[in-house]
XYZ file of C-alpha atoms in Angstrom:
659
model
C 29.537 70.800 140.997
C 30.668 70.794 137.340
C 29.782 73.656 134.959
C 30.068 72.418 131.407
C 29.115 73.813 127.982
C 25.944 72.402 126.462
C 26.552 71.384 122.842
C 23.226 71.535 121.214
C 22.201 74.600 123.289
C 25.387 76.478 122.755
C 24.079 77.660 119.444
C 21.097 79.284 121.075
C 23.396 82.139 122.578
C 24.781 82.818 119.218
C 21.382 83.509 117.618
C 20.936 87.094 116.361
C 17.576 87.378 118.206
C 17.127 91.089 118.414
C 20.310 92.821 118.651
C 20.146 96.547 118.036
C 22.511 98.080 115.670
C 25.383 100.105 117.355
C 27.589 101.125 114.485
C 28.431 104.763 113.946
C 26.375 106.040 117.103
C 27.391 108.050 119.998
C 27.887 106.538 123.441
C 24.702 107.699 124.784
C 22.887 106.333 121.772
C 24.544 102.943 121.999
C 23.911 102.743 125.796
C 20.176 103.714 125.298
C 19.781 101.170 122.696
C 21.469 98.355 124.616
C 19.598 99.130 128.022
C 16.349 99.815 126.309
C 16.289 96.780 124.262
C 13.662 94.148 125.141
C 15.036 91.115 126.997
C 16.623 88.272 124.954
C 14.439 85.814 126.898
C 11.006 86.854 127.639
C 9.937 83.321 128.976
C 11.487 79.898 129.045
C 10.202 76.485 130.032
C 11.343 72.804 130.189
C 9.548 69.836 128.825
C 8.419 67.097 131.135
C 11.268 64.644 130.158
C 13.810 67.534 130.537
C 14.993 66.852 126.950
C 13.500 70.085 125.385
C 13.147 73.726 126.166
C 10.917 76.509 124.762
C 11.486 80.028 124.993
C 10.059 83.344 123.679
C 12.296 86.159 122.458
C 11.440 89.156 120.219
C 12.668 91.252 117.390
C 13.075 94.141 119.873
C 9.711 95.404 118.700
C 6.269 94.084 118.511
C 6.969 90.535 117.317
C 7.391 87.702 119.667
C 9.155 84.528 118.500
C 8.707 81.033 120.005
C 11.602 78.750 119.665
C 12.160 75.005 120.804
C 15.418 73.004 120.989
C 16.157 69.352 121.657
C 18.744 69.439 124.308
C 20.038 65.989 123.508
C 20.383 66.546 119.742
C 22.357 68.601 117.388
C 19.707 70.515 115.734
C 19.434 74.255 115.623
C 16.777 75.924 117.468
C 13.437 75.478 115.612
C 11.093 78.502 115.116
C 7.573 77.300 116.062
C 5.685 80.511 115.948
C 5.792 84.214 115.275
C 3.228 86.722 116.805
C 3.646 89.949 115.005
C 0.667 91.856 116.196
C 1.143 95.397 117.481
C -1.861 95.139 119.866
C -1.027 91.539 121.204
C 1.772 89.970 122.915
C 2.909 86.165 123.302
C 3.725 86.250 127.107
C 4.288 82.702 128.203
C 4.332 79.006 127.146
C 4.284 75.781 129.203
C 4.690 72.088 128.015
C 1.464 70.149 128.177
C 3.510 67.173 127.095
C 6.468 66.376 124.862
C 4.418 67.249 121.688
C 2.290 70.326 122.767
C 2.797 73.625 124.207
C 0.153 75.721 125.885
C 0.651 79.447 125.375
C -0.928 82.746 126.421
C -1.569 85.861 124.425
C -2.367 89.304 125.941
C -4.068 91.560 123.612
C -5.338 95.175 123.725
C -8.699 96.539 122.137
C -11.137 99.224 122.863
C -14.851 98.559 123.720
C -17.023 100.573 121.384
C -14.069 102.099 119.939
C -13.354 104.123 123.164
C -12.805 102.147 126.611
C -9.473 100.325 126.406
C -9.265 96.792 127.737
C -7.009 93.874 127.919
C -8.022 90.437 126.775
C -6.257 87.073 126.828
C -6.325 84.100 124.557
C -4.817 80.554 125.099
C -3.358 78.392 122.402
C -1.726 75.086 122.015
C 1.144 74.993 119.635
C 2.688 71.676 118.374
C 6.299 71.007 119.050
C 6.243 68.449 116.144
C 5.945 68.734 112.479
C 2.660 68.395 110.663
C 0.298 69.546 113.444
C -1.642 72.829 113.500
C -2.075 75.374 116.379
C -5.271 75.077 118.108
C -7.310 77.960 119.936
C -7.998 76.589 123.426
C -10.012 79.563 124.363
C -13.714 78.719 123.894
C -15.300 80.615 120.940
C -17.811 83.104 121.917
C -21.456 82.564 120.989
C -22.913 85.051 118.463
C -25.642 85.575 121.147
C -23.083 86.555 124.026
C -22.869 90.110 125.183
C -19.637 91.997 124.626
C -16.091 90.885 124.080
C -14.697 88.004 126.086
C -11.662 89.398 127.931
C -10.723 86.359 130.009
C -9.428 83.785 127.675
C -8.849 81.194 130.437
C -5.968 80.155 132.427
C -4.308 76.688 133.137
C -5.437 75.251 136.360
C -3.329 71.909 136.034
C -1.029 70.684 133.238
C -1.477 67.098 134.376
C -4.826 65.289 134.512
C -4.368 61.683 135.563
C -5.217 59.089 133.075
C -6.079 61.621 130.426
C -3.551 61.901 127.614
C -3.153 65.395 125.893
C -5.513 67.022 128.470
C -5.244 69.973 130.720
C -7.695 71.856 133.102
C -8.253 75.345 132.315
C -10.670 78.074 133.250
C -13.464 79.263 131.044
C -15.409 82.512 131.264
C -18.981 81.417 130.546
C -20.786 84.484 129.113
C -24.435 85.512 129.326
C -26.294 85.215 125.985
C -28.717 87.481 124.531
C -32.092 85.371 124.327
C -34.543 88.048 123.650
C -37.149 87.022 121.171
C -36.171 83.304 121.393
C -37.037 80.348 123.421
C -33.472 79.876 124.368
C -31.978 80.296 127.847
C -28.617 80.176 129.166
C -28.118 80.883 132.863
C -24.567 79.490 133.020
C -22.435 82.636 133.500
C -19.203 83.260 135.218
C -15.879 81.317 135.653
C -15.795 77.618 135.327
C -13.280 74.899 134.686
C -13.037 72.626 131.566
C -10.899 69.575 130.630
C -9.579 70.506 127.258
C -7.856 68.169 124.774
C -4.841 70.266 123.474
C -4.321 68.213 120.507
C -8.071 68.364 119.178
C -9.617 71.243 121.084
C -12.441 69.017 122.524
C -13.676 70.050 125.945
C -16.093 69.108 128.731
C -17.044 70.994 131.783
C -15.724 69.895 135.068
C -16.532 72.703 137.234
C -19.805 74.582 136.794
C -19.442 78.384 136.420
C -19.769 80.739 139.357
C -20.695 84.361 138.525
C -18.417 85.695 141.254
C -15.344 83.270 140.737
C -12.101 84.830 139.824
C -9.733 81.754 140.008
C -9.610 78.107 140.914
C -6.461 76.216 142.306
C -5.610 72.620 142.003
C -3.539 70.602 144.254
C -0.361 68.685 142.951
C -2.468 65.829 141.949
C -4.540 68.032 139.637
C -7.774 68.010 141.789
C -9.484 71.311 142.080
C -9.343 72.279 145.612
C -9.689 76.138 146.024
C -12.032 78.748 144.740
C -11.568 82.603 145.023
C -14.738 84.772 144.574
C -14.500 88.574 144.150
C -17.999 90.054 144.965
C -19.683 92.495 142.975
C -22.644 94.935 143.571
C -25.922 94.882 141.667
C -24.482 96.985 138.827
C -21.590 94.629 138.293
C -18.720 96.520 140.030
C -16.223 94.998 142.404
C -16.929 95.734 145.973
C -13.287 94.909 147.174
C -14.599 91.929 149.214
C -13.008 88.570 148.318
C -14.234 85.102 149.601
C -12.037 81.851 149.740
C -13.381 78.323 149.578
C -11.928 74.820 149.753
C -12.964 71.294 149.129
C -11.922 68.177 151.073
C -10.219 65.578 148.876
C -12.668 63.843 146.658
C -15.512 66.040 147.636
C -17.467 68.302 145.315
C -18.881 70.466 148.233
C -17.248 74.100 148.650
C -16.643 75.091 152.266
C -15.891 78.662 153.075
C -12.766 79.831 155.067
C -14.612 81.813 157.873
C -14.402 82.325 161.580
C -10.737 82.409 162.654
C -9.763 81.786 158.974
C -11.785 84.728 157.526
C -8.634 86.631 157.006
C -6.735 83.491 155.511
C -5.779 84.009 151.997
C -4.887 80.539 150.425
C -2.636 80.503 147.501
C -1.649 76.708 147.081
C -2.693 73.186 148.020
C -0.331 70.519 149.104
C -2.024 66.988 148.336
C 0.494 64.953 150.438
C -0.313 66.782 153.634
C -3.881 67.711 152.481
C -3.540 71.321 153.559
C -3.588 74.817 152.091
C -0.879 77.288 152.159
C -1.765 80.922 152.527
C -1.056 84.333 153.946
C -2.572 85.979 157.032
C -1.560 88.861 159.110
C 0.702 88.237 162.263
C 1.360 91.350 164.346
C 0.850 93.620 161.343
C 2.992 91.514 158.779
C 1.901 88.917 156.416
C 3.064 85.403 157.474
C 2.724 81.926 155.905
C 0.306 79.543 157.407
C -0.862 76.035 156.653
C -4.387 75.014 157.164
C -5.490 71.258 156.937
C -8.236 70.796 154.587
C -9.998 68.078 156.642
C -12.588 70.248 158.306
C -10.475 70.919 161.437
C -9.507 74.439 160.362
C -6.625 74.769 162.690
C -3.906 77.064 161.209
C -0.225 76.374 161.817
C 2.283 79.001 161.358
C 4.884 78.064 158.855
C 6.998 81.243 158.767
C 6.544 84.838 159.940
C 8.894 87.778 160.439
C 8.765 90.973 162.392
C 10.383 93.248 159.761
C 9.069 92.364 156.381
C 6.074 90.479 154.760
C 6.281 86.986 153.781
C 5.052 87.374 150.213
C 5.281 84.067 148.089
C 5.731 80.447 147.842
C 8.529 78.514 145.810
C 7.061 75.898 143.631
C 8.625 73.490 141.126
C 7.652 70.921 138.505
C 4.684 70.235 136.543
C 2.564 69.757 139.688
C 3.700 73.066 141.174
C 4.926 71.241 144.261
C 5.415 73.815 147.087
C 9.091 73.603 148.229
C 9.794 76.811 150.000
C 8.808 80.258 151.044
C 10.229 83.756 149.945
C 10.414 87.300 151.212
C 12.688 90.329 150.678
C 14.870 92.017 153.384
C 17.790 93.820 151.928
C 17.893 90.984 149.285
C 15.393 88.340 148.155
C 15.516 85.445 150.466
C 14.227 81.830 150.030
C 13.748 79.359 152.782
C 13.264 75.871 151.389
C 11.080 73.195 152.982
C 12.894 70.417 151.040
C 16.305 70.027 152.664
C 17.851 68.581 149.345
C 16.702 71.940 147.532
C 18.164 73.926 150.406
C 21.638 72.225 150.016
C 21.436 72.562 146.212
C 20.712 76.226 146.359
C 23.708 76.769 148.583
C 26.018 74.750 146.305
C 24.767 76.858 143.366
C 25.441 80.084 145.120
C 28.937 78.927 145.964
C 29.671 77.648 142.457
C 28.608 80.838 140.621
C 30.405 84.008 140.829
C 29.010 87.096 142.668
C 26.883 85.347 145.160
C 23.779 85.623 142.815
C 20.030 85.115 143.504
C 19.218 81.561 142.603
C 15.654 80.594 141.231
C 14.345 77.356 139.805
C 12.354 78.444 136.799
C 11.120 74.905 135.818
C 11.863 71.255 136.447
C 11.190 67.975 134.497
C 8.385 65.762 135.734
C 10.802 63.635 137.918
C 12.485 66.812 139.152
C 15.881 65.426 138.201
C 16.565 68.176 135.542
C 16.085 71.751 136.631
C 16.073 75.077 134.835
C 17.871 77.410 137.007
C 18.196 81.216 136.871
C 20.976 83.140 138.391
C 20.997 86.938 138.616
C 22.271 89.901 140.613
C 22.574 93.743 140.633
C 25.215 93.484 138.004
C 23.884 90.481 136.073
C 20.537 90.578 134.385
C 20.404 86.876 134.588
C 21.510 83.637 132.909
C 19.741 80.283 132.596
C 21.287 77.001 133.260
C 20.269 73.379 132.932
C 21.094 71.322 136.031
C 21.285 67.579 136.132
C 20.779 66.725 139.778
C 22.033 63.013 139.381
C 25.318 63.999 137.997
C 25.463 67.533 139.462
C 26.485 68.966 136.157
C 25.220 72.334 135.058
C 25.162 73.873 131.575
C 24.795 77.495 130.628
C 21.924 78.167 128.184
C 20.590 81.580 127.633
C 21.364 85.135 128.901
C 18.202 87.277 129.777
C 19.651 90.379 128.209
C 22.363 89.448 125.750
C 22.629 93.140 124.625
C 24.283 94.266 127.845
C 26.062 91.126 128.919
C 29.541 92.577 128.174
C 29.074 95.901 129.791
C 30.392 96.769 133.275
C 27.627 97.209 135.640
C 27.399 99.513 138.759
C 26.728 97.664 141.895
C 23.714 98.311 144.055
C 23.889 98.296 147.821
C 21.229 98.557 150.519
C 21.185 101.613 152.663
C 19.005 103.599 155.013
C 18.366 107.250 155.388
C 16.660 109.428 157.933
C 13.310 110.995 157.304
C 12.546 114.296 158.714
C 10.781 112.633 161.942
C 13.790 110.383 162.356
C 12.267 107.301 160.839
C 14.833 105.208 159.040
C 13.793 104.539 155.448
C 15.306 101.653 153.588
C 16.617 101.978 149.975
C 19.194 101.106 147.392
C 22.112 103.221 146.181
C 23.853 102.555 142.936
C 27.010 104.456 142.265
C 28.814 104.759 138.827
C 31.754 102.690 138.835
C 35.009 104.479 139.854
C 33.345 107.745 141.138
C 33.097 109.688 144.337
C 30.717 112.379 145.346
C 29.603 115.009 144.981
C 28.228 114.154 141.348
C 25.057 114.343 139.604
C 22.481 112.262 141.274
C 18.825 110.955 140.643
C 16.291 109.854 143.227
C 13.972 107.236 141.568
C 10.782 106.458 143.570
C 9.163 103.070 142.569
C 5.556 102.544 141.132
C 2.603 101.242 142.834
C 2.389 102.560 145.503
C 1.629 99.076 146.612
C 5.006 97.863 145.506
C 8.762 98.163 146.701
C 12.074 98.122 145.015
C 14.431 95.125 145.505
C 18.062 94.356 145.185
C 18.834 93.235 141.572
C 19.289 94.370 138.074
C 17.298 97.380 136.831
C 17.923 98.479 133.260
C 16.961 102.142 133.886
C 19.068 102.438 137.014
C 22.072 100.902 135.080
C 21.560 103.263 132.214
C 21.721 106.368 134.395
C 24.685 104.931 136.205
C 26.428 104.332 133.015
C 25.741 108.069 132.211
C 27.474 109.036 135.371
C 24.510 109.497 137.986
C 24.234 108.033 141.293
C 20.839 106.516 141.694
C 18.884 106.196 145.054
C 15.718 104.131 145.020
C 13.735 104.881 148.320
C 11.222 102.321 149.723
C 9.277 105.236 151.238
C 6.392 104.930 153.711
C 3.482 103.638 151.656
C 5.585 100.978 150.001
C 4.411 97.305 150.263
C 6.435 94.455 151.835
C 7.126 96.165 155.238
C 3.940 95.508 157.017
C 0.581 97.178 157.575
C 1.913 100.200 159.383
C 4.529 101.067 156.841
C 1.884 100.900 153.950
C -0.502 102.983 156.017
C -3.545 104.269 154.139
C -1.402 104.185 150.919
C 0.757 106.658 149.134
C -2.045 108.706 147.812
C -4.001 109.178 150.985
C -0.835 109.865 152.863
C 1.115 111.481 150.131
C 2.892 113.937 152.311
C 4.503 111.194 154.175
C 5.581 109.202 151.179
C 6.665 112.147 148.961
C 8.360 113.643 152.006
C 10.441 110.372 152.281
C 11.239 110.761 148.578
C 12.352 114.371 149.197
C 14.347 113.344 152.299
C 16.249 110.758 150.096
C 17.549 113.618 147.987
C 18.517 115.632 151.059
C 20.357 112.622 152.396
C 22.387 112.257 149.175
C 23.397 115.948 149.508
C 24.313 115.659 153.235
C 26.376 112.572 152.527
C 28.344 114.251 149.950
C 27.166 112.008 147.196
C 25.104 114.538 145.291
C 25.956 117.932 144.153
C 23.146 120.013 145.407
C 22.910 121.809 141.956
C 22.896 118.641 140.102
C 19.919 116.630 141.735
C 16.979 115.254 139.760
C 14.029 112.894 140.395
C 12.738 110.231 137.912
C 9.761 107.982 138.268
C 7.319 105.827 136.534
C 3.647 105.459 137.276
C 3.360 106.171 140.951
C 6.907 106.911 140.902
C 6.171 109.607 138.391
C 3.483 111.000 140.561
C 5.830 111.233 143.530
C 8.424 112.913 141.269
C 5.956 115.592 140.222
C 4.470 115.990 143.687
C 7.931 116.438 145.199
C 7.687 119.911 143.678
C 4.688 120.639 145.706
C 6.567 120.080 149.003
C 9.879 121.538 147.932
C 10.116 123.166 144.515
C 13.903 124.046 145.101
C 15.268 120.490 145.855
C 15.483 118.960 142.493
C 16.624 120.750 139.370
C 14.976 118.371 136.861
C 11.859 116.333 137.251
C 10.837 113.312 134.932
C 7.557 111.574 135.180
C 6.839 108.386 133.006
C 3.097 107.386 132.749
C 2.473 109.417 135.929
C -0.679 110.098 137.944
C -1.269 113.689 138.046
C -4.820 114.394 139.115
C -6.461 112.032 141.858
C -9.966 112.958 141.051
C -9.350 112.331 137.311
C -7.874 108.964 138.302
C -11.047 108.097 140.069
C -13.204 109.402 137.189
C -11.218 107.422 134.605
C -11.919 104.126 136.388
C -15.627 104.672 136.111
C -15.887 102.564 132.982
C -14.383 99.525 134.691
C -15.527 97.029 137.335
C -12.997 98.165 139.863
C -14.399 101.723 140.087
C -15.358 101.331 143.727
C -12.195 100.016 144.695
C -10.200 102.775 143.184
C -12.519 105.305 144.631
C -11.973 103.852 148.008
C -8.214 103.556 147.541
C -7.822 107.196 146.563
C -10.383 108.351 149.223
C -12.189 111.605 149.706
C -11.128 114.925 151.424
C -8.634 117.720 151.098
C -5.791 115.484 150.221
C -7.373 114.776 146.602
C -6.638 118.311 145.406
C -3.611 118.938 147.661
C -2.074 115.632 146.500
C -2.706 116.159 142.737
C 0.264 117.756 140.890
C -1.955 119.028 138.274
C -3.878 121.131 140.771
C -0.619 122.553 142.127
C 1.144 123.453 138.889
C 1.831 126.956 140.161
C 4.348 125.572 142.821
C 6.618 124.004 140.127
C 9.988 125.801 139.585
C 11.987 122.926 137.967
C 11.667 121.953 134.395
C 9.544 118.849 133.778
C 9.866 116.020 131.214
C 6.806 113.745 130.578
C 6.150 110.475 128.833
C 3.006 108.552 128.194
C 1.589 105.843 125.980
C -1.798 106.317 124.244
C -2.937 102.785 125.048
C -2.092 103.040 128.829
C -4.917 101.214 130.697
C -3.010 101.499 134.126
C -2.846 105.238 134.039
C -4.811 106.924 131.197
C -2.596 109.266 129.080
C -5.065 112.086 129.758
C -3.200 112.450 133.008
C -0.001 113.647 131.318
C -1.921 115.799 128.909
C -3.546 117.567 131.921
C -0.247 118.026 133.614
C 1.262 119.504 130.479
C -1.657 121.811 130.044
C -1.510 123.005 133.650
C 2.169 123.588 133.654
C 1.996 125.559 130.403
C -0.811 127.715 131.881
C 1.319 128.334 134.952
C 4.351 129.315 132.724
C 6.433 126.482 133.742
C 9.030 124.533 131.750
C 7.539 121.279 130.406
C 8.064 118.829 127.590
C 5.887 116.044 126.822
C 6.617 112.964 124.605
C 3.385 110.790 123.695
C 3.854 107.388 122.261
C 1.008 106.435 119.981
C -0.224 102.975 120.387
C 1.944 101.955 123.402
C 0.699 100.857 126.988
C 1.911 101.686 130.350
C 5.074 99.663 130.016
C 6.347 101.218 126.557
C 7.740 97.735 126.022
C 9.497 98.351 122.609
C 13.084 98.621 122.179
C 13.067 101.625 119.897
C 10.568 103.473 122.109
C 12.602 102.820 125.317
C 15.772 103.684 123.355
C 14.229 107.138 122.440
C 12.966 107.685 125.883
C 16.318 107.050 127.468
C 17.976 109.452 125.067
C 15.557 112.107 125.970
C 15.958 111.652 129.552
C 19.666 111.734 129.042
C 19.629 115.115 127.115
C 17.053 116.575 129.651
C 19.408 115.738 132.542
C 22.443 116.903 130.895
C 20.952 120.066 130.208
C 19.655 120.694 133.603
C 22.140 118.818 135.855
C 25.121 119.427 133.820
C 28.340 120.677 135.380
């Protein structure tokens, strides 16, 4: 395999996209600016011919910039669009054809000035001169109730025999017809065929009030419908129904009986079958079900240690080519032998045995957009021509840190108090041996898990001299039903106990100085960091919570304004664990200093959670510092905000974990 420079695209890497200024700063300030910076590439896609790419970058703040470049030409990257809205973000763009891109915007607003919500909008943006962008999201009638949150999503980029047309969902809204003769009973999610060049549309799938998604096969025919049921006041019940169609039919058929627990996620037109997940001995496994009415499931891949959690799909038709799951590292098993050989050749050709992903493909799948990344490499994109087996580097995902030495991450296990072996990942600063300052970093979720790979916060802490251990405590996703249990809130003592046992293992192994051990977490990880004080207030000398849950009863109450209120209430549950498992209700247990961060526009975890924690700790006479970022959401996705947060964490840890 030949790796060559790409003439036209080489200039992309040289663009001053969003580089922070590092002159005359301390080492901590420079590292915080570099690691806190937004990625150089937020999204990237390949045109159907393979001759153009489009990519989204940012100014490291609230503006997203959409560029295209002709890979066969000599022109510089061309700026197509700039979205500079503090309450909205350009998230992704796909090529409808060589002339038009279809892009999604996610925005933030407040209903009636109080309840925060996200909304989406779809645009078509011309890749050629002389054309105007089009708003593809249907305009709301003046008689419709409320704001339209769902701006639609692409169901298929290819509609056979229809030039410039795509299939996308539309949220049909109820209209206020009081005092008129008008009546509109078409409400719910449907599908329209939309002309991206003229914004003309026609309905191809009538709306369903309970539908949440439609899935097309690789020929562009709608074959699956997902319905999320609601009660009589419009709240989600937590029940989901799945339906399919036989090829060429308009009749929906429910997956029921033996397939009642089958969760379809894709349709393969060639075999006329649906791929989906279903439990096998307590672990999610991949099954294939024929869509001919026979309904006999076929096991494609199952494991007895981790869940199978996704499909690998490529090209404009989203052809299913493999399956993926995470053990110590993310694994891919290809159904396509040619792609399996290609992935092996790529791993051998690139240094460091990186993870290989196919981000996009031309219509004929000869030109591939490949991403290679690892624990010490945040990722590089390459253009691969399969006929000549030549590969060209394009864009690094995080150019700000590309020249920095990274600390390697390795998979470990440690014993919990009951002897259960807990998996996790340990990152040691380069050239160090214990005992040193160390940080336990539980992940968010709790229905999530950490994986081997690049982590900007882990690498910042390692660069500042700390060992970092990320435990996949019981309550984490990906390890089967028994490991997840009743979730990390209802069984918080087990989950947080595992987090504390991670700290004890660092000390027992001689990695951590027992007087220099801290815990840092984001979201549920922030909850676990705070709740660790309730179980053992002397273990950690510093506690950092970013956007944490602090009061379980308040978490349920804050969901009351949303349709998922019943789902949240069942997830948290009732009983003594609600008070016992709330850090704010146990502030008197805290002995270690606490540092909190939260954004005021956080929809995932309301910032009132951190305000309550601060107040309760102050009332208890504890040491607490709270930073609130006005106008930012759960992810604090702004280079300067993250820089300031990292600097504050660095100072806090230096003060309380210093030698």
